[in-house]
Coordinates of C-alpha atoms in Angstrom, one line a residue:
X1 CA -13.8 26.3 -27.4
X2 CA -13.7 27.8 -23.9
X3 CA -14.0 25.1 -21.4
X4 CA -14.0 24.6 -17.6
X5 CA -14.4 20.8 -17.9
X6 CA -11.1 20.0 -16.1
X7 CA -12.1 22.0 -13.1
X8 CA -15.5 20.2 -13.1
X9 CA -14.2 16.7 -13.1
X10 CA -13.0 15.3 -9.8
X11 CA -9.9 13.1 -9.7
X12 CA -10.2 9.3 -9.1
X13 CA -7.4 9.8 -6.5
X14 CA -5.3 12.8 -5.7
X15 CA -1.9 12.9 -7.2
X16 CA -0.9 16.0 -5.1
X17 CA 0.6 14.9 -1.8
X18 CA 1.7 16.8 1.3
X19 CA 3.8 15.9 4.3
X20 CA 2.4 16.3 7.8
X21 CA 4.4 19.5 7.9
X22 CA 2.4 20.9 5.0
X23 CA 5.1 20.9 2.3
X24 CA 4.5 19.2 -1.0
X25 CA 6.0 15.7 -1.5
X26 CA 5.8 13.3 -4.5
X27 CA 4.9 9.8 -5.2
X28 CA 8.5 8.5 -5.2
X29 CA 9.7 10.3 -2.0
X30 CA 10.8 8.4 1.1
X31 CA 11.9 11.4 3.1
X32 CA 10.6 14.9 3.6
X33 CA 13.5 17.3 3.2
X34 CA 11.7 20.1 5.0
X35 CA 10.9 18.4 8.4
X36 CA 12.8 15.1 8.2
X37 CA 9.8 12.8 8.4
X38 CA 10.1 9.4 6.8
X39 CA 7.6 9.0 4.0
X40 CA 5.9 6.1 2.3
X41 CA 3.2 5.3 -0.2
X42 CA 0.3 3.5 1.6
X43 CA -1.5 1.2 -0.9
X44 CA -4.5 1.1 1.5
X45 CA -5.0 4.8 1.7
X46 CA -3.6 5.3 -1.9
X47 CA -1.5 8.3 -0.9
X48 CA 1.9 9.3 0.4
X49 CA 2.0 9.5 4.2
X50 CA 4.4 10.7 6.8
X51 CA 5.6 8.1 9.3
X52 CA 6.4 7.9 13.0
X53 CA 8.4 5.1 14.6
X54 CA 6.1 2.4 16.0
X55 CA 6.2 0.4 19.3
X56 CA 8.7 -2.2 18.1
X57 CA 11.7 -2.3 15.8
X58 CA 10.5 -2.2 12.2
X59 CA 7.1 -0.9 13.1
X60 CA 5.8 2.4 11.8
X61 CA 2.6 4.4 12.4
X62 CA 1.1 7.0 10.1
X63 CA 1.6 10.5 11.5
X64 CA -1.7 11.9 12.8
X65 CA -3.4 8.5 12.7
X66 CA -4.9 7.6 16.1
X67 CA -6.2 4.1 15.1
X68 CA -3.0 2.3 16.2
X69 CA -2.5 0.9 12.7
X70 CA 1.0 -0.4 12.1
X71 CA 2.8 -0.5 8.8
X72 CA 6.2 -1.8 7.7
X73 CA 8.8 -0.5 5.1
X74 CA 9.4 -2.6 2.0
X75 CA 12.7 -4.6 2.1
X76 CA 13.6 -2.9 -1.2
X77 CA 13.8 0.6 0.4
X78 CA 17.6 0.5 0.5
X79 CA 18.0 -1.5 -2.7
X80 CA 18.6 0.1 -6.1
X81 CA 14.8 -0.1 -6.5
X82 CA 14.4 2.6 -3.8
X83 CA 10.9 1.3 -3.0
X84 CA 9.0 3.6 -0.7
X85 CA 5.8 1.5 -0.5
X86 CA 4.4 0.3 2.8
X87 CA 3.3 -3.1 3.9
X88 CA 0.1 -3.3 6.1
X89 CA 1.2 -4.6 9.5
X90 CA -0.1 -7.9 10.7
X91 CA -0.9 -9.5 7.4
X92 CA 0.0 -13.1 7.2
X93 CA 2.5 -12.9 4.3
X94 CA 4.3 -10.0 5.9
X95 CA 4.1 -10.7 9.6
X96 CA 7.4 -10.2 11.3
X97 CA 8.5 -13.2 13.4
X98 CA 11.2 -12.6 16.1
X99 CA 14.5 -14.0 14.8
X100 CA 13.1 -14.4 11.2
X101 CA 15.3 -12.3 8.9
X102 CA 13.4 -13.1 5.7
X103 CA 12.9 -9.8 3.9
X104 CA 9.3 -8.6 3.5
X105 CA 8.2 -7.0 0.2
X106 CA 5.3 -4.7 -0.6
X107 CA 2.6 -5.4 -3.1
X108 CA 4.5 -3.8 -6.0
X109 CA 7.8 -5.6 -5.3
X110 CA 6.0 -8.9 -4.7
X111 CA 4.9 -8.9 -8.3
X112 CA 8.6 -8.9 -9.5
X113 CA 9.8 -12.4 -10.2
X114 CA 13.1 -11.9 -12.1
X115 CA 15.6 -9.0 -12.0
X116 CA 18.8 -8.4 -13.9
X117 CA 22.3 -9.1 -12.6
X118 CA 22.8 -6.3 -10.0
X119 CA 26.6 -6.8 -9.9
X120 CA 26.6 -4.5 -13.0
X121 CA 26.2 -0.9 -12.1
X122 CA 24.1 -0.1 -15.2
X123 CA 21.6 -2.8 -14.3
X124 CA 21.1 -1.4 -10.9
X125 CA 20.2 2.0 -12.4
X126 CA 17.9 0.4 -15.1
X127 CA 16.2 -1.8 -12.5
X128 CA 15.5 1.2 -10.3
X129 CA 13.8 3.0 -13.3
X130 CA 11.7 -0.1 -14.1
X131 CA 10.5 -0.5 -10.5
X132 CA 9.6 3.2 -10.3
X133 CA 7.5 3.0 -13.5
X134 CA 5.8 -0.1 -12.2
X135 CA 4.9 1.5 -8.9
X136 CA 3.3 4.4 -10.9
X137 CA 1.3 1.9 -12.9
X138 CA 0.2 -0.1 -9.8
X139 CA -0.7 3.0 -7.8
X140 CA -3.1 3.9 -10.7
X141 CA -4.6 0.5 -10.8
X142 CA -5.2 0.7 -7.1
X143 CA -6.8 4.1 -7.6
X144 CA -9.1 2.6 -10.2
X145 CA -9.9 -0.2 -7.8
X146 CA -9.0 -2.9 -10.3
X147 CA -8.1 -6.3 -9.1
X148 CA -4.3 -6.8 -8.5
X149 CA -3.5 -10.4 -7.7
X150 CA 0.0 -11.9 -7.4
X151 CA 0.9 -15.5 -8.1
X152 CA 0.2 -16.4 -4.5
X153 CA -3.4 -15.4 -4.9
X154 CA -4.1 -16.6 -8.5
X155 CA -2.4 -19.1 -10.8
X156 CA -2.2 -16.5 -13.6
X157 CA -1.7 -13.6 -11.3
X158 CA 0.4 -10.6 -12.3
X159 CA 4.1 -11.1 -12.3
X160 CA 7.0 -9.3 -14.0
X161 CA 10.3 -10.5 -15.4
X162 CA 12.9 -7.7 -16.0
X163 CA 15.5 -9.2 -18.2
X164 CA 18.9 -8.2 -19.7
X165 CA 19.7 -9.0 -23.3
X166 CA 22.9 -11.2 -23.1
X167 CA 25.2 -11.5 -26.1
X168 CA 24.8 -15.3 -26.2
X169 CA 21.3 -15.5 -24.8
X170 CA 17.9 -15.7 -26.4
X171 CA 16.3 -12.5 -27.7
X172 CA 14.5 -10.7 -24.9
X173 CA 11.1 -9.3 -26.1
X174 CA 8.8 -7.2 -24.1
X175 CA 5.5 -8.9 -23.9
X176 CA 2.7 -10.7 -22.0
X177 CA 1.9 -14.4 -21.5
X178 CA -0.9 -15.5 -19.1
X179 CA -0.2 -12.9 -16.5
X180 CA 3.6 -12.8 -16.9
X181 CA 4.9 -9.6 -18.3
X182 CA 8.5 -9.5 -19.6
X183 CA 10.4 -6.3 -20.1
X184 CA 13.7 -5.8 -21.7
X185 CA 15.6 -3.6 -19.3
X186 CA 17.1 -1.8 -22.3
X187 CA 13.8 0.0 -22.5
X188 CA 14.8 1.8 -19.3
X189 CA 17.8 3.3 -21.1
X190 CA 16.6 6.6 -22.6
X191 CA 19.1 6.6 -25.5
X192 CA 18.4 3.0 -26.5
X193 CA 14.6 3.5 -26.2
X194 CA 14.8 6.7 -28.3
X195 CA 16.8 4.9 -31.0
X196 CA 14.2 2.1 -31.1
X197 CA 11.4 4.7 -31.3
X198 CA 13.1 6.4 -34.3
X199 CA 13.8 3.1 -36.1
X200 CA 10.1 2.0 -35.7
X201 CA 8.8 5.5 -36.7
X202 CA 6.9 5.8 -33.5
X203 CA 5.7 9.2 -32.2
X204 CA 5.7 8.0 -28.6
X205 CA 7.6 5.4 -26.6
X206 CA 8.0 5.5 -22.9
X207 CA 8.8 3.0 -20.1
X208 CA 5.5 3.7 -18.4
X209 CA 3.7 3.3 -21.7
X210 CA 5.2 -0.2 -22.0
X211 CA 3.9 -1.2 -18.6
X212 CA 0.4 0.2 -19.3
X213 CA 0.3 -1.6 -22.7
X214 CA 1.4 -5.0 -21.4
X215 CA -0.9 -4.8 -18.4
X216 CA -3.7 -4.2 -20.8
X217 CA -3.1 -7.7 -22.2
X218 CA -3.3 -9.0 -18.6
X219 CA -6.7 -7.4 -18.0
X220 CA -8.0 -8.6 -21.3
X221 CA -7.5 -12.1 -20.1
X222 CA -8.8 -11.2 -16.7
X223 CA -11.9 -9.1 -17.5
X224 CA -12.9 -9.7 -21.1
X225 CA -12.2 -13.3 -22.1
X226 CA -15.2 -15.6 -21.5
X227 CA -17.2 -12.8 -19.9
X228 CA -20.3 -10.8 -21.1
X229 CA -17.8 -8.2 -22.4
X230 CA -16.3 -10.5 -24.9
X231 CA -19.0 -10.2 -27.6
X232 CA -19.1 -6.3 -27.6
X233 CA -15.3 -6.3 -27.5
X234 CA -15.3 -8.2 -30.9
X235 CA -17.8 -5.8 -32.4
X236 CA -15.5 -2.8 -31.6
X237 CA -12.0 -4.3 -31.8
X238 CA -12.4 -7.3 -34.1
X239 CA -12.1 -11.1 -33.8
X240 CA -9.0 -11.9 -31.8
X241 CA -9.0 -15.5 -33.0
X242 CA -7.3 -14.5 -36.3
X243 CA -3.7 -15.8 -36.3
X244 CA -1.6 -13.4 -34.1
X245 CA 1.8 -14.5 -35.5
X246 CA 0.7 -13.9 -39.1
X247 CA -0.8 -10.6 -38.2
X248 CA 2.4 -9.5 -36.5
X249 CA 4.5 -10.6 -39.5
X250 CA 2.3 -8.8 -41.9
X251 CA 2.5 -5.6 -39.9
X252 CA 6.3 -5.6 -39.7
X253 CA 6.6 -6.5 -43.4
X254 CA 4.0 -4.1 -44.9
X255 CA 3.4 -1.5 -42.2
X256 CA 0.0 -0.2 -41.2
X257 CA -2.8 0.7 -43.7
X258 CA -2.4 4.2 -45.1
X259 CA -5.7 5.3 -43.6
X260 CA -5.1 4.0 -40.1
X261 CA -5.3 7.5 -38.4
X262 CA -9.0 7.6 -39.4
X263 CA -9.8 4.5 -37.3
X264 CA -7.1 3.5 -34.9
X265 CA -5.4 5.2 -31.9
X266 CA -1.9 4.3 -33.1
X267 CA -0.3 2.5 -36.1
X268 CA 0.6 -0.5 -33.9
X269 CA -3.1 -0.9 -32.9
X270 CA -3.7 -2.0 -36.5
X271 CA -1.6 -5.2 -36.0
X272 CA -4.3 -7.4 -34.3
X273 CA -7.4 -6.9 -32.2
X274 CA -5.4 -7.8 -29.1
X275 CA -2.9 -4.9 -29.9
X276 CA -5.7 -2.5 -30.7
X277 CA -7.1 -3.3 -27.2
X278 CA -3.7 -2.9 -25.4
X279 CA -2.9 0.3 -27.2
X280 CA -6.4 1.8 -26.4
X281 CA -6.1 0.5 -22.8
X282 CA -2.7 2.2 -22.4
X283 CA -4.1 5.5 -23.8
X284 CA -7.0 5.3 -21.4
X285 CA -4.6 5.0 -18.5
X286 CA -2.5 7.8 -19.8
X287 CA -5.5 10.0 -20.0
X288 CA -7.0 9.1 -16.6
X289 CA -3.7 9.6 -14.7
X290 CA -2.8 12.9 -16.4
X291 CA -6.3 14.3 -15.9
X292 CA -6.2 13.2 -12.3
X293 CA -2.9 14.9 -11.8
X294 CA -4.1 18.1 -13.5
X295 CA -7.1 18.3 -11.3
X296 CA -5.1 17.4 -8.2
X297 CA -2.8 20.4 -8.8
X298 CA -5.7 22.8 -9.4
X299 CA -5.3 23.2 -13.1
X300 CA -8.3 25.0 -14.5
X301 CA -9.0 25.1 -18.2
X302 CA -11.6 27.9 -18.1
X303 CA -9.6 30.3 -20.2
X304 CA -8.2 27.7 -22.6
X305 CA -9.4 28.0 -26.2
X306 CA -8.8 25.3 -28.8
X307 CA -9.9 25.0 -32.4
X308 CA -11.2 21.4 -32.5
X309 CA -14.8 20.7 -31.8
X310 CA -15.7 18.7 -28.6
X311 CA -16.7 15.1 -28.9
X312 CA -20.5 14.4 -28.5
X313 CA -22.6 11.5 -27.5
X314 CA -22.9 10.5 -31.1
X315 CA -19.2 9.6 -31.1
X316 CA -19.7 7.1 -28.3
X317 CA -20.0 3.3 -28.1
X318 CA -23.2 3.6 -26.0
X319 CA -24.5 7.2 -26.3
X320 CA -27.4 6.5 -24.0
X321 CA -25.3 4.9 -21.2
X322 CA -26.1 6.5 -17.8
X323 CA -22.5 7.6 -17.5
X324 CA -22.2 8.9 -21.1
X325 CA -22.0 12.5 -20.0
X326 CA -19.4 11.8 -17.3
X327 CA -17.2 10.0 -19.9
X328 CA -17.6 12.9 -22.3
X329 CA -16.6 15.4 -19.7
X330 CA -13.5 13.4 -19.0
X331 CA -12.7 12.9 -22.7
X332 CA -13.2 16.6 -23.6
X333 CA -11.1 17.6 -20.5
X334 CA -8.3 15.5 -22.0
X335 CA -8.6 17.3 -25.3
X336 CA -8.4 20.7 -23.7
X337 CA -5.5 19.7 -21.4
X338 CA -3.4 18.2 -24.2
X339 CA -3.9 21.1 -26.5
X340 CA -2.5 23.4 -23.8
X341 CA 0.3 21.0 -22.8
X342 CA 1.4 20.6 -26.5
X343 CA 1.7 24.3 -26.8
X344 CA 3.8 24.4 -23.6
X345 CA 6.2 21.7 -24.8
X346 CA 6.5 23.5 -28.2
X347 CA 7.4 26.6 -26.3
X348 CA 10.4 24.7 -24.9
X349 CA 11.4 23.3 -28.2
X350 CA 10.3 19.8 -27.2
X351 CA 8.1 17.3 -29.1
X352 CA 4.4 17.4 -28.4
X353 CA 3.3 16.1 -25.0
X354 CA 0.6 14.1 -26.7
X355 CA 1.3 13.5 -30.4
X356 CA -2.0 11.7 -31.1
X357 CA -5.4 12.5 -32.5
X358 CA -8.3 10.5 -31.3
X359 CA -10.5 9.3 -34.2
X360 CA -14.2 8.7 -33.5
X361 CA -13.8 4.9 -33.7
X362 CA -11.1 5.1 -31.0
X363 CA -13.4 7.2 -28.8
X364 CA -16.0 4.5 -28.9
X365 CA -13.4 1.9 -27.8
X366 CA -12.2 4.2 -25.0
X367 CA -15.8 4.4 -23.7
X368 CA -15.9 0.6 -23.7
X369 CA -12.8 0.4 -21.6
X370 CA -14.1 3.2 -19.3
X371 CA -17.2 1.3 -18.6
X372 CA -15.4 -2.1 -18.3
X373 CA -13.1 -0.6 -15.6
X374 CA -16.0 0.9 -13.7
X375 CA -17.7 -2.5 -13.7
X376 CA -14.6 -4.3 -12.6
X377 CA -13.8 -1.9 -9.8
X378 CA -13.7 -3.7 -6.5
X379 CA -15.0 -2.2 -3.2
X380 CA -12.1 -0.5 -1.3
X381 CA -11.2 -2.5 1.8
X382 CA -11.4 -1.0 5.3
X383 CA -8.3 -1.7 7.4
X384 CA -8.2 -1.0 11.1
X385 CA -11.1 1.3 10.7
X386 CA -9.5 3.4 8.0
X387 CA -11.2 3.4 4.5
X388 CA -8.7 3.0 1.6

């Protein structure tokens, strides 16, 4: 199936960044090695920017910006988190008061409530990986214009606990509870995570995948529960009021149904309607970010040929939705892209980049999430005359 779908779909936000000197830089960078400019991720502009020293100590301005806008560096820049995010200058929670040495944290670091014991060198490294993955997640949520609210703004706002499993302590389980996401820092250890993946017969297990899955539970509470989306959610995913504990126990004792690939996006999605939602949500974020990155770097699938047939409107949740064609373009772009990327990773002797097949039922659920996100997207703020 020849396709130029990828080149036809514009990114939600560019994932290709350049310093003011013109050299490519990346989401995690805090310094341009070519020209020496300090760099930072601006959550208002949703991009990596070059910085110039501002009028006062701790103040920075964005290179090339003539608006006079001031930004600050996150206090975690020099910590093991190596946070390169910027703080909008002059905001109440981050305003610098002469003589006040209280550290100021960016939006991403403000969502972290508990960190592991940093006196242990291994914990410093694992915490840094966790924060890096979280920043990738939050930068995508910002790109999608989804509401991100901390506990200062909302009682059940988003907050993260990053916990170490201690020999004499309670078992640390990765999960979500009313906006609080707990992550076992062992998931940031590649060897331990791979061991768990093999034991659980999973084809895919990543740190970023954990973040995307758990934040899906948060957004179910935030955007689906007790809203007009709740009824159609139950039609597609099932009634979430069935006992979760019993469902989880049954899954781990008996495994998924033998025919799960015909209906679900992953074996774990069969556990309970909440897990089906979170797995599908995570896959949507995987797809959206990867396609955005491909388009941002100019990847054109015009000459790519694959054997599978493209999805059609008959595969959708709402085939007559005004945005049905746009979603199909995005979806089929993903199919083309992953077929090519799977072949590339096989050429290197590596596992498939995307070891999944999307059944038609999962496609309908993905469209539901696509439309829900579009409906929940908030207008981008304008700060100091600069549109985010």
